[in-house]
JSON list of C-alpha atoms in Angstrom, two decimals:
[
{"chain": "N", "resi": 1, "resn": "ASP", "atom": "CA", "xyz": [38.39, 7.78, 163.79]},
{"chain": "N", "resi": 2, "resn": "GLN", "atom": "CA", "xyz": [39.23, 11.45, 163.38]},
{"chain": "N", "resi": 3, "resn": "ASN", "atom": "CA", "xyz": [36.15, 12.80, 165.18]},
{"chain": "N", "resi": 4, "resn": "LYS", "atom": "CA", "xyz": [36.86, 11.76, 168.77]},
{"chain": "N", "resi": 5, "resn": "LEU", "atom": "CA", "xyz": [36.50, 14.34, 171.52]},
{"chain": "N", "resi": 6, "resn": "VAL", "atom": "CA", "xyz": [39.92, 15.26, 172.95]},
{"chain": "N", "resi": 7, "resn": "VAL", "atom": "CA", "xyz": [39.41, 18.40, 175.05]},
{"chain": "N", "resi": 8, "resn": "GLU", "atom": "CA", "xyz": [36.19, 19.86, 176.41]},
{"chain": "N", "resi": 9, "resn": "LYS", "atom": "CA", "xyz": [35.93, 23.19, 178.25]},
{"chain": "N", "resi": 10, "resn": "SER", "atom": "CA", "xyz": [33.14, 25.00, 180.04]},
{"chain": "N", "resi": 11, "resn": "PHE", "atom": "CA", "xyz": [32.94, 28.67, 180.99]},
{"chain": "N", "resi": 12, "resn": "ILE", "atom": "CA", "xyz": [30.90, 30.87, 183.33]},
{"chain": "N", "resi": 13, "resn": "ALA", "atom": "CA", "xyz": [29.82, 34.46, 182.75]},
{"chain": "N", "resi": 14, "resn": "GLU", "atom": "CA", "xyz": [31.24, 36.98, 185.20]},
{"chain": "N", "resi": 15, "resn": "ASN", "atom": "CA", "xyz": [31.11, 40.76, 184.80]},
{"chain": "N", "resi": 16, "resn": "ASN", "atom": "CA", "xyz": [30.14, 40.35, 181.14]},
{"chain": "N", "resi": 17, "resn": "LYS", "atom": "CA", "xyz": [33.19, 38.18, 180.49]},
{"chain": "N", "resi": 18, "resn": "TRP", "atom": "CA", "xyz": [33.61, 34.45, 180.01]},
{"chain": "N", "resi": 19, "resn": "LYS", "atom": "CA", "xyz": [35.75, 32.87, 182.72]},
{"chain": "N", "resi": 20, "resn": "ASN", "atom": "CA", "xyz": [37.25, 29.36, 182.80]},
{"chain": "N", "resi": 21, "resn": "SER", "atom": "CA", "xyz": [35.26, 26.84, 184.82]},
{"chain": "N", "resi": 22, "resn": "TYR", "atom": "CA", "xyz": [36.01, 23.17, 184.02]},
{"chain": "N", "resi": 23, "resn": "GLN", "atom": "CA", "xyz": [38.10, 21.26, 181.50]},
{"chain": "N", "resi": 24, "resn": "PHE", "atom": "CA", "xyz": [37.96, 17.57, 180.53]},
{"chain": "N", "resi": 25, "resn": "ASN", "atom": "CA", "xyz": [40.77, 15.81, 178.66]},
{"chain": "N", "resi": 26, "resn": "TYR", "atom": "CA", "xyz": [40.08, 12.50, 176.89]},
{"chain": "N", "resi": 27, "resn": "ASP", "atom": "CA", "xyz": [42.55, 9.75, 175.98]},
{"chain": "N", "resi": 28, "resn": "TYR", "atom": "CA", "xyz": [41.91, 6.63, 173.88]},
{"chain": "N", "resi": 29, "resn": "ASP", "atom": "CA", "xyz": [43.61, 3.26, 173.46]},
{"chain": "N", "resi": 30, "resn": "LEU", "atom": "CA", "xyz": [45.12, 1.91, 170.23]},
{"chain": "N", "resi": 31, "resn": "ILE", "atom": "CA", "xyz": [41.77, 0.67, 168.93]},
{"chain": "N", "resi": 32, "resn": "GLY", "atom": "CA", "xyz": [39.93, 3.89, 169.68]},
{"chain": "N", "resi": 33, "resn": "ARG", "atom": "CA", "xyz": [38.24, 3.07, 172.97]},
{"chain": "N", "resi": 34, "resn": "LEU", "atom": "CA", "xyz": [38.07, 5.65, 175.73]},
{"chain": "N", "resi": 35, "resn": "SER", "atom": "CA", "xyz": [40.88, 4.93, 178.21]},
{"chain": "N", "resi": 36, "resn": "GLU", "atom": "CA", "xyz": [41.01, 7.97, 180.53]},
{"chain": "N", "resi": 37, "resn": "ILE", "atom": "CA", "xyz": [39.15, 11.15, 181.37]},
{"chain": "N", "resi": 38, "resn": "LEU", "atom": "CA", "xyz": [40.99, 13.84, 183.31]},
{"chain": "N", "resi": 39, "resn": "GLY", "atom": "CA", "xyz": [38.90, 16.52, 185.02]},
{"chain": "N", "resi": 40, "resn": "LEU", "atom": "CA", "xyz": [40.34, 19.92, 185.87]},
{"chain": "N", "resi": 41, "resn": "SER", "atom": "CA", "xyz": [38.81, 22.92, 187.62]},
{"chain": "N", "resi": 42, "resn": "TRP", "atom": "CA", "xyz": [39.93, 26.52, 187.28]},
{"chain": "N", "resi": 43, "resn": "ASP", "atom": "CA", "xyz": [41.72, 27.98, 190.31]},
{"chain": "N", "resi": 44, "resn": "ASN", "atom": "CA", "xyz": [40.89, 31.68, 190.30]},
{"chain": "N", "resi": 45, "resn": "LEU", "atom": "CA", "xyz": [43.28, 32.45, 193.13]},
{"chain": "N", "resi": 46, "resn": "ASN", "atom": "CA", "xyz": [46.35, 31.05, 191.37]},
{"chain": "N", "resi": 47, "resn": "ASN", "atom": "CA", "xyz": [45.03, 31.58, 187.85]},
{"chain": "N", "resi": 48, "resn": "GLU", "atom": "CA", "xyz": [45.65, 28.00, 186.74]},
{"chain": "N", "resi": 49, "resn": "TRP", "atom": "CA", "xyz": [43.99, 24.64, 186.06]},
{"chain": "N", "resi": 50, "resn": "ARG", "atom": "CA", "xyz": [43.92, 22.18, 188.96]},
{"chain": "N", "resi": 51, "resn": "LYS", "atom": "CA", "xyz": [43.43, 18.42, 188.63]},
{"chain": "N", "resi": 52, "resn": "TYR", "atom": "CA", "xyz": [40.57, 17.13, 190.73]},
{"chain": "N", "resi": 53, "resn": "TYR", "atom": "CA", "xyz": [39.63, 13.69, 189.35]},
{"chain": "N", "resi": 54, "resn": "LYS", "atom": "CA", "xyz": [40.31, 11.16, 186.64]},
{"chain": "N", "resi": 55, "resn": "TYR", "atom": "CA", "xyz": [38.60, 8.04, 185.34]},
{"chain": "N", "resi": 56, "resn": "LYS", "atom": "CA", "xyz": [40.56, 5.01, 184.11]},
{"chain": "N", "resi": 57, "resn": "TYR", "atom": "CA", "xyz": [38.87, 2.45, 181.84]},
{"chain": "N", "resi": 58, "resn": "ASN", "atom": "CA", "xyz": [39.62, -1.27, 181.64]},
{"chain": "N", "resi": 59, "resn": "TYR", "atom": "CA", "xyz": [37.90, -3.41, 178.99]},
{"chain": "N", "resi": 60, "resn": "LYS", "atom": "CA", "xyz": [37.94, -6.90, 180.48]},
{"chain": "N", "resi": 61, "resn": "SER", "atom": "CA", "xyz": [35.92, -8.44, 177.64]},
{"chain": "N", "resi": 62, "resn": "ASN", "atom": "CA", "xyz": [33.44, -7.50, 174.97]},
{"chain": "N", "resi": 63, "resn": "ASP", "atom": "CA", "xyz": [30.67, -7.28, 177.54]},
{"chain": "N", "resi": 64, "resn": "THR", "atom": "CA", "xyz": [32.37, -6.01, 180.73]},
{"chain": "N", "resi": 65, "resn": "ILE", "atom": "CA", "xyz": [33.93, -2.63, 181.42]},
{"chain": "N", "resi": 66, "resn": "THR", "atom": "CA", "xyz": [35.57, -1.46, 184.64]},
{"chain": "N", "resi": 67, "resn": "VAL", "atom": "CA", "xyz": [35.87, 2.23, 185.45]},
{"chain": "N", "resi": 68, "resn": "ILE", "atom": "CA", "xyz": [37.93, 3.47, 188.42]},
{"chain": "N", "resi": 69, "resn": "LYS", "atom": "CA", "xyz": [37.65, 7.01, 189.68]},
{"chain": "N", "resi": 70, "resn": "PHE", "atom": "CA", "xyz": [40.70, 8.64, 191.27]},
{"chain": "N", "resi": 71, "resn": "GLU", "atom": "CA", "xyz": [40.62, 11.88, 193.25]},
{"chain": "N", "resi": 72, "resn": "ASP", "atom": "CA", "xyz": [43.50, 14.29, 193.70]},
{"chain": "N", "resi": 73, "resn": "LYS", "atom": "CA", "xyz": [44.46, 14.42, 197.39]},
{"chain": "N", "resi": 74, "resn": "ASN", "atom": "CA", "xyz": [47.36, 16.81, 197.97]},
{"chain": "N", "resi": 75, "resn": "LYS", "atom": "CA", "xyz": [48.67, 16.11, 194.46]},
{"chain": "N", "resi": 76, "resn": "VAL", "atom": "CA", "xyz": [48.47, 12.33, 194.94]},
{"chain": "N", "resi": 77, "resn": "TRP", "atom": "CA", "xyz": [45.90, 10.26, 193.03]},
{"chain": "N", "resi": 78, "resn": "LYS", "atom": "CA", "xyz": [43.77, 8.21, 195.45]},
{"chain": "N", "resi": 79, "resn": "LYS", "atom": "CA", "xyz": [41.30, 5.50, 194.47]},
{"chain": "N", "resi": 80, "resn": "SER", "atom": "CA", "xyz": [37.74, 6.55, 195.15]},
{"chain": "N", "resi": 81, "resn": "ILE", "atom": "CA", "xyz": [35.08, 4.54, 193.29]},
{"chain": "N", "resi": 82, "resn": "LYS", "atom": "CA", "xyz": [35.09, 1.48, 191.05]},
{"chain": "N", "resi": 83, "resn": "ILE", "atom": "CA", "xyz": [32.27, 0.38, 188.83]},
{"chain": "N", "resi": 84, "resn": "ASP", "atom": "CA", "xyz": [31.92, -2.85, 186.84]},
{"chain": "N", "resi": 85, "resn": "SER", "atom": "CA", "xyz": [29.38, -2.68, 184.02]},
{"chain": "N", "resi": 86, "resn": "VAL", "atom": "CA", "xyz": [28.03, -5.69, 182.14]},
{"chain": "N", "resi": 87, "resn": "PHE", "atom": "CA", "xyz": [26.39, -5.33, 178.71]},
{"chain": "N", "resi": 88, "resn": "ASN", "atom": "CA", "xyz": [24.48, -7.79, 176.55]},
{"chain": "N", "resi": 89, "resn": "SER", "atom": "CA", "xyz": [25.31, -8.64, 172.93]},
{"chain": "N", "resi": 90, "resn": "ASN", "atom": "CA", "xyz": [23.20, -5.69, 171.74]},
{"chain": "N", "resi": 91, "resn": "GLY", "atom": "CA", "xyz": [25.22, -3.23, 173.81]},
{"chain": "N", "resi": 92, "resn": "GLN", "atom": "CA", "xyz": [22.45, -2.73, 176.36]},
{"chain": "N", "resi": 93, "resn": "LEU", "atom": "CA", "xyz": [23.45, -2.22, 179.98]},
{"chain": "N", "resi": 94, "resn": "LEU", "atom": "CA", "xyz": [22.47, -5.21, 182.15]},
{"chain": "N", "resi": 95, "resn": "LYS", "atom": "CA", "xyz": [24.25, -4.88, 185.49]},
{"chain": "N", "resi": 96, "resn": "VAL", "atom": "CA", "xyz": [26.38, -2.37, 187.38]},
{"chain": "N", "resi": 97, "resn": "PHE", "atom": "CA", "xyz": [28.39, -3.06, 190.53]},
{"chain": "N", "resi": 98, "resn": "GLU", "atom": "CA", "xyz": [29.57, 0.09, 192.31]},
{"chain": "N", "resi": 99, "resn": "TYR", "atom": "CA", "xyz": [32.30, -0.08, 194.97]},
{"chain": "N", "resi": 100, "resn": "ALA", "atom": "CA", "xyz": [33.91, 2.47, 197.28]},
{"chain": "N", "resi": 101, "resn": "PHE", "atom": "CA", "xyz": [37.57, 2.20, 198.23]},
{"chain": "N", "resi": 102, "resn": "ASN", "atom": "CA", "xyz": [38.09, 1.92, 202.00]},
{"chain": "N", "resi": 103, "resn": "ASP", "atom": "CA", "xyz": [41.73, 1.93, 203.11]},
{"chain": "N", "resi": 104, "resn": "LYS", "atom": "CA", "xyz": [42.96, -1.21, 201.34]},
{"chain": "N", "resi": 105, "resn": "ASP", "atom": "CA", "xyz": [39.92, -2.83, 199.76]},
{"chain": "N", "resi": 106, "resn": "TRP", "atom": "CA", "xyz": [36.75, -2.25, 197.75]},
{"chain": "N", "resi": 107, "resn": "THR", "atom": "CA", "xyz": [33.34, -2.32, 199.46]},
{"chain": "N", "resi": 108, "resn": "LEU", "atom": "CA", "xyz": [30.16, -2.90, 197.48]},
{"chain": "N", "resi": 109, "resn": "MET", "atom": "CA", "xyz": [27.91, 0.15, 197.74]},
{"chain": "N", "resi": 110, "resn": "ASN", "atom": "CA", "xyz": [25.29, -0.24, 195.01]},
{"chain": "N", "resi": 111, "resn": "TYR", "atom": "CA", "xyz": [24.08, -2.91, 192.63]},
{"chain": "N", "resi": 112, "resn": "PHE", "atom": "CA", "xyz": [22.03, -1.93, 189.58]},
{"chain": "N", "resi": 113, "resn": "GLU", "atom": "CA", "xyz": [20.31, -4.11, 187.01]},
{"chain": "N", "resi": 114, "resn": "LYS", "atom": "CA", "xyz": [18.05, -3.61, 183.98]},
{"chain": "N", "resi": 115, "resn": "THR", "atom": "CA", "xyz": [15.70, -5.90, 182.03]},
{"chain": "N", "resi": 116, "resn": "TYR", "atom": "CA", "xyz": [14.39, -5.56, 178.48]},
{"chain": "N", "resi": 117, "resn": "ASP", "atom": "CA", "xyz": [11.52, -6.98, 176.45]},
{"chain": "N", "resi": 118, "resn": "LYS", "atom": "CA", "xyz": [11.63, -8.61, 173.01]},
{"chain": "N", "resi": 119, "resn": "LYS", "atom": "CA", "xyz": [11.42, -5.17, 171.40]},
{"chain": "N", "resi": 120, "resn": "GLU", "atom": "CA", "xyz": [14.62, -4.23, 173.27]},
{"chain": "N", "resi": 121, "resn": "ARG", "atom": "CA", "xyz": [12.73, -1.70, 175.38]},
{"chain": "N", "resi": 122, "resn": "MET", "atom": "CA", "xyz": [13.76, -1.31, 178.99]},
{"chain": "N", "resi": 123, "resn": "VAL", "atom": "CA", "xyz": [10.93, -2.64, 181.14]},
{"chain": "N", "resi": 124, "resn": "SER", "atom": "CA", "xyz": [12.42, -2.58, 184.63]},
{"chain": "N", "resi": 125, "resn": "ASP", "atom": "CA", "xyz": [15.43, -1.66, 186.68]},
{"chain": "N", "resi": 126, "resn": "SER", "atom": "CA", "xyz": [16.50, -2.25, 190.26]},
{"chain": "N", "resi": 127, "resn": "LEU", "atom": "CA", "xyz": [18.98, -0.37, 192.42]},
{"chain": "N", "resi": 128, "resn": "TYR", "atom": "CA", "xyz": [20.19, -1.97, 195.66]},
{"chain": "N", "resi": 129, "resn": "ASN", "atom": "CA", "xyz": [21.76, 0.47, 198.11]},
{"chain": "N", "resi": 130, "resn": "TYR", "atom": "CA", "xyz": [23.90, -1.40, 200.63]},
{"chain": "N", "resi": 131, "resn": "ASN", "atom": "CA", "xyz": [24.30, 1.63, 202.91]},
{"chain": "N", "resi": 132, "resn": "THR", "atom": "CA", "xyz": [20.58, 1.89, 203.62]},
{"chain": "N", "resi": 133, "resn": "ASN", "atom": "CA", "xyz": [19.49, -1.68, 202.79]},
{"chain": "N", "resi": 134, "resn": "VAL", "atom": "CA", "xyz": [16.83, -0.29, 200.50]},
{"chain": "N", "resi": 135, "resn": "VAL", "atom": "CA", "xyz": [16.12, -1.38, 196.95]},
{"chain": "N", "resi": 136, "resn": "GLY", "atom": "CA", "xyz": [14.24, 0.71, 194.43]},
{"chain": "N", "resi": 137, "resn": "LYS", "atom": "CA", "xyz": [12.51, -1.19, 191.62]},
{"chain": "N", "resi": 138, "resn": "SER", "atom": "CA", "xyz": [11.16, 0.73, 188.62]},
{"chain": "N", "resi": 139, "resn": "PHE", "atom": "CA", "xyz": [8.78, -0.53, 185.95]},
{"chain": "N", "resi": 140, "resn": "TYR", "atom": "CA", "xyz": [8.49, 1.24, 182.60]},
{"chain": "N", "resi": 141, "resn": "LEU", "atom": "CA", "xyz": [5.11, 1.24, 180.84]},
{"chain": "N", "resi": 142, "resn": "TYR", "atom": "CA", "xyz": [4.61, 2.08, 177.15]},
{"chain": "N", "resi": 143, "resn": "ASN", "atom": "CA", "xyz": [1.55, 3.29, 175.24]},
{"chain": "N", "resi": 144, "resn": "PHE", "atom": "CA", "xyz": [0.17, 1.93, 171.96]},
{"chain": "N", "resi": 145, "resn": "LYS", "atom": "CA", "xyz": [2.56, 4.20, 170.05]},
{"chain": "N", "resi": 146, "resn": "ASN", "atom": "CA", "xyz": [5.50, 2.44, 171.69]},
{"chain": "N", "resi": 147, "resn": "GLN", "atom": "CA", "xyz": [6.26, 5.56, 173.72]},
{"chain": "N", "resi": 148, "resn": "LEU", "atom": "CA", "xyz": [7.23, 5.53, 177.39]},
{"chain": "N", "resi": 149, "resn": "ASN", "atom": "CA", "xyz": [4.39, 7.13, 179.31]},
{"chain": "N", "resi": 150, "resn": "LYS", "atom": "CA", "xyz": [4.54, 5.83, 182.88]},
{"chain": "N", "resi": 151, "resn": "ILE", "atom": "CA", "xyz": [7.16, 4.83, 185.42]},
{"chain": "N", "resi": 152, "resn": "LYS", "atom": "CA", "xyz": [6.11, 2.98, 188.56]},
{"chain": "N", "resi": 153, "resn": "ARG", "atom": "CA", "xyz": [8.72, 2.90, 191.31]},
{"chain": "N", "resi": 154, "resn": "THR", "atom": "CA", "xyz": [8.53, 0.83, 194.49]},
{"chain": "N", "resi": 155, "resn": "TYR", "atom": "CA", "xyz": [10.96, 0.81, 197.41]},
{"chain": "N", "resi": 156, "resn": "TYR", "atom": "CA", "xyz": [11.63, -2.18, 199.67]},
{"chain": "N", "resi": 157, "resn": "ASP", "atom": "CA", "xyz": [13.79, -3.03, 202.65]},
{"chain": "N", "resi": 158, "resn": "PHE", "atom": "CA", "xyz": [16.16, -5.93, 202.08]},
{"chain": "N", "resi": 159, "resn": "ASP", "atom": "CA", "xyz": [18.40, -7.94, 204.37]},
{"chain": "N", "resi": 160, "resn": "ASP", "atom": "CA", "xyz": [22.09, -8.76, 204.04]},
{"chain": "N", "resi": 161, "resn": "SER", "atom": "CA", "xyz": [21.35, -11.52, 201.53]},
{"chain": "N", "resi": 162, "resn": "ALA", "atom": "CA", "xyz": [19.59, -8.92, 199.35]},
{"chain": "N", "resi": 163, "resn": "ASP", "atom": "CA", "xyz": [16.27, -10.78, 199.65]},
{"chain": "N", "resi": 164, "resn": "LEU", "atom": "CA", "xyz": [13.26, -8.48, 199.46]},
{"chain": "N", "resi": 165, "resn": "LYS", "atom": "CA", "xyz": [11.12, -8.26, 202.57]},
{"chain": "N", "resi": 166, "resn": "GLY", "atom": "CA", "xyz": [7.36, -8.42, 202.34]},
{"chain": "N", "resi": 167, "resn": "THR", "atom": "CA", "xyz": [6.63, -4.84, 203.34]},
{"chain": "N", "resi": 168, "resn": "ASP", "atom": "CA", "xyz": [6.90, -2.11, 200.73]},
{"chain": "N", "resi": 169, "resn": "LYS", "atom": "CA", "xyz": [8.70, 1.07, 201.69]},
{"chain": "N", "resi": 170, "resn": "TYR", "atom": "CA", "xyz": [6.50, 3.20, 199.47]},
{"chain": "N", "resi": 171, "resn": "GLU", "atom": "CA", "xyz": [5.44, 3.59, 195.86]},
{"chain": "N", "resi": 172, "resn": "GLU", "atom": "CA", "xyz": [5.67, 6.41, 193.34]},
{"chain": "N", "resi": 173, "resn": "LEU", "atom": "CA", "xyz": [4.01, 6.77, 189.96]},
{"chain": "N", "resi": 174, "resn": "TYR", "atom": "CA", "xyz": [5.34, 9.14, 187.30]},
{"chain": "N", "resi": 175, "resn": "ARG", "atom": "CA", "xyz": [3.80, 10.16, 184.01]},
{"chain": "N", "resi": 176, "resn": "TYR", "atom": "CA", "xyz": [6.39, 10.73, 181.34]},
{"chain": "N", "resi": 177, "resn": "ASN", "atom": "CA", "xyz": [6.30, 14.29, 179.96]},
{"chain": "N", "resi": 178, "resn": "ASN", "atom": "CA", "xyz": [8.73, 16.34, 177.93]},
{"chain": "N", "resi": 179, "resn": "LEU", "atom": "CA", "xyz": [11.55, 17.46, 180.18]},
{"chain": "N", "resi": 180, "resn": "GLY", "atom": "CA", "xyz": [12.89, 21.00, 180.28]},
{"chain": "N", "resi": 181, "resn": "PRO", "atom": "CA", "xyz": [16.47, 21.87, 179.38]},
{"chain": "N", "resi": 182, "resn": "VAL", "atom": "CA", "xyz": [19.25, 21.03, 181.83]},
{"chain": "N", "resi": 183, "resn": "SER", "atom": "CA", "xyz": [22.58, 22.82, 182.04]},
{"chain": "N", "resi": 184, "resn": "TYR", "atom": "CA", "xyz": [25.17, 20.64, 180.30]},
{"chain": "N", "resi": 185, "resn": "THR", "atom": "CA", "xyz": [27.96, 22.42, 182.17]},
{"chain": "N", "resi": 186, "resn": "HIS", "atom": "CA", "xyz": [26.32, 21.55, 185.48]},
{"chain": "N", "resi": 187, "resn": "LEU", "atom": "CA", "xyz": [25.85, 17.89, 184.49]},
{"chain": "N", "resi": 188, "resn": "ARG", "atom": "CA", "xyz": [29.45, 17.46, 183.35]},
{"chain": "N", "resi": 189, "resn": "ALA", "atom": "CA", "xyz": [30.91, 19.22, 186.37]},
{"chain": "N", "resi": 190, "resn": "HIS", "atom": "CA", "xyz": [28.99, 16.94, 188.75]},
{"chain": "N", "resi": 191, "resn": "GLU", "atom": "CA", "xyz": [29.20, 13.77, 186.69]},
{"chain": "N", "resi": 192, "resn": "THR", "atom": "CA", "xyz": [29.13, 10.54, 188.63]},
{"chain": "N", "resi": 193, "resn": "VAL", "atom": "CA", "xyz": [30.56, 7.18, 187.71]},
{"chain": "N", "resi": 194, "resn": "LEU", "atom": "CA", "xyz": [27.10, 5.98, 186.71]},
{"chain": "N", "resi": 195, "resn": "ASP", "atom": "CA", "xyz": [26.87, 8.94, 184.33]},
{"chain": "N", "resi": 196, "resn": "ILE", "atom": "CA", "xyz": [30.18, 7.87, 182.83]},
{"chain": "N", "resi": 197, "resn": "VAL", "atom": "CA", "xyz": [28.72, 4.40, 182.26]},
{"chain": "N", "resi": 198, "resn": "CYS", "atom": "CA", "xyz": [25.80, 5.94, 180.38]},
{"chain": "N", "resi": 199, "resn": "ARG", "atom": "CA", "xyz": [28.21, 7.82, 178.14]},
{"chain": "N", "resi": 200, "resn": "LEU", "atom": "CA", "xyz": [30.16, 4.60, 177.62]},
{"chain": "N", "resi": 201, "resn": "LEU", "atom": "CA", "xyz": [26.94, 2.94, 176.53]},
{"chain": "N", "resi": 202, "resn": "LEU", "atom": "CA", "xyz": [26.34, 5.70, 173.98]},
{"chain": "N", "resi": 203, "resn": "ASP", "atom": "CA", "xyz": [29.88, 5.28, 172.73]},
{"chain": "N", "resi": 204, "resn": "LYS", "atom": "CA", "xyz": [29.34, 1.52, 172.29]},
{"chain": "N", "resi": 205, "resn": "HIS", "atom": "CA", "xyz": [26.31, 2.20, 170.11]},
{"chain": "N", "resi": 206, "resn": "LYS", "atom": "CA", "xyz": [28.34, 4.60, 167.93]},
{"chain": "N", "resi": 207, "resn": "HIS", "atom": "CA", "xyz": [30.84, 1.85, 167.18]}
]
């Protein structure tokens, strides 16, 4: 594949000139899968690029991918976040386990899951936050044209066994409308591990 992204740069306008902002370097394994992303930010004081994070990819099987985020701490790479993503045979994301590195071990922070209908449309997702013991469950509703038009989101408390309690936290109802443009530079600069998983999912569909 000769069309893989290798280097990506973003710039900001300052005094009618374009100044360096962020740079992302991409590496791939021998069969063309993304293996590492290195993020750099521009140091105006020293007039140079500085490393500030990297993502390492491990393909455990055809349906499971592990991504580990490292952060640069005084020029030493330190583990920060790990995320295990499980896909179905159609390449759709099913489950995500997100961990934070604490001293010597990984601690589960978030668990995310999606469900789909027979038309392969996403119909629900759930996000368990183990810091707050709150789970958000979203349901996606489609109109007769097969277009997403409503999202109903409900929040619950849950105990240590992740069982939902009877009392709802609160509910929200969204109507799906066309969204306005979002700065790509801003999104990439503040990309989270979950965002990386979404881009991995897109890459799986391309191949």
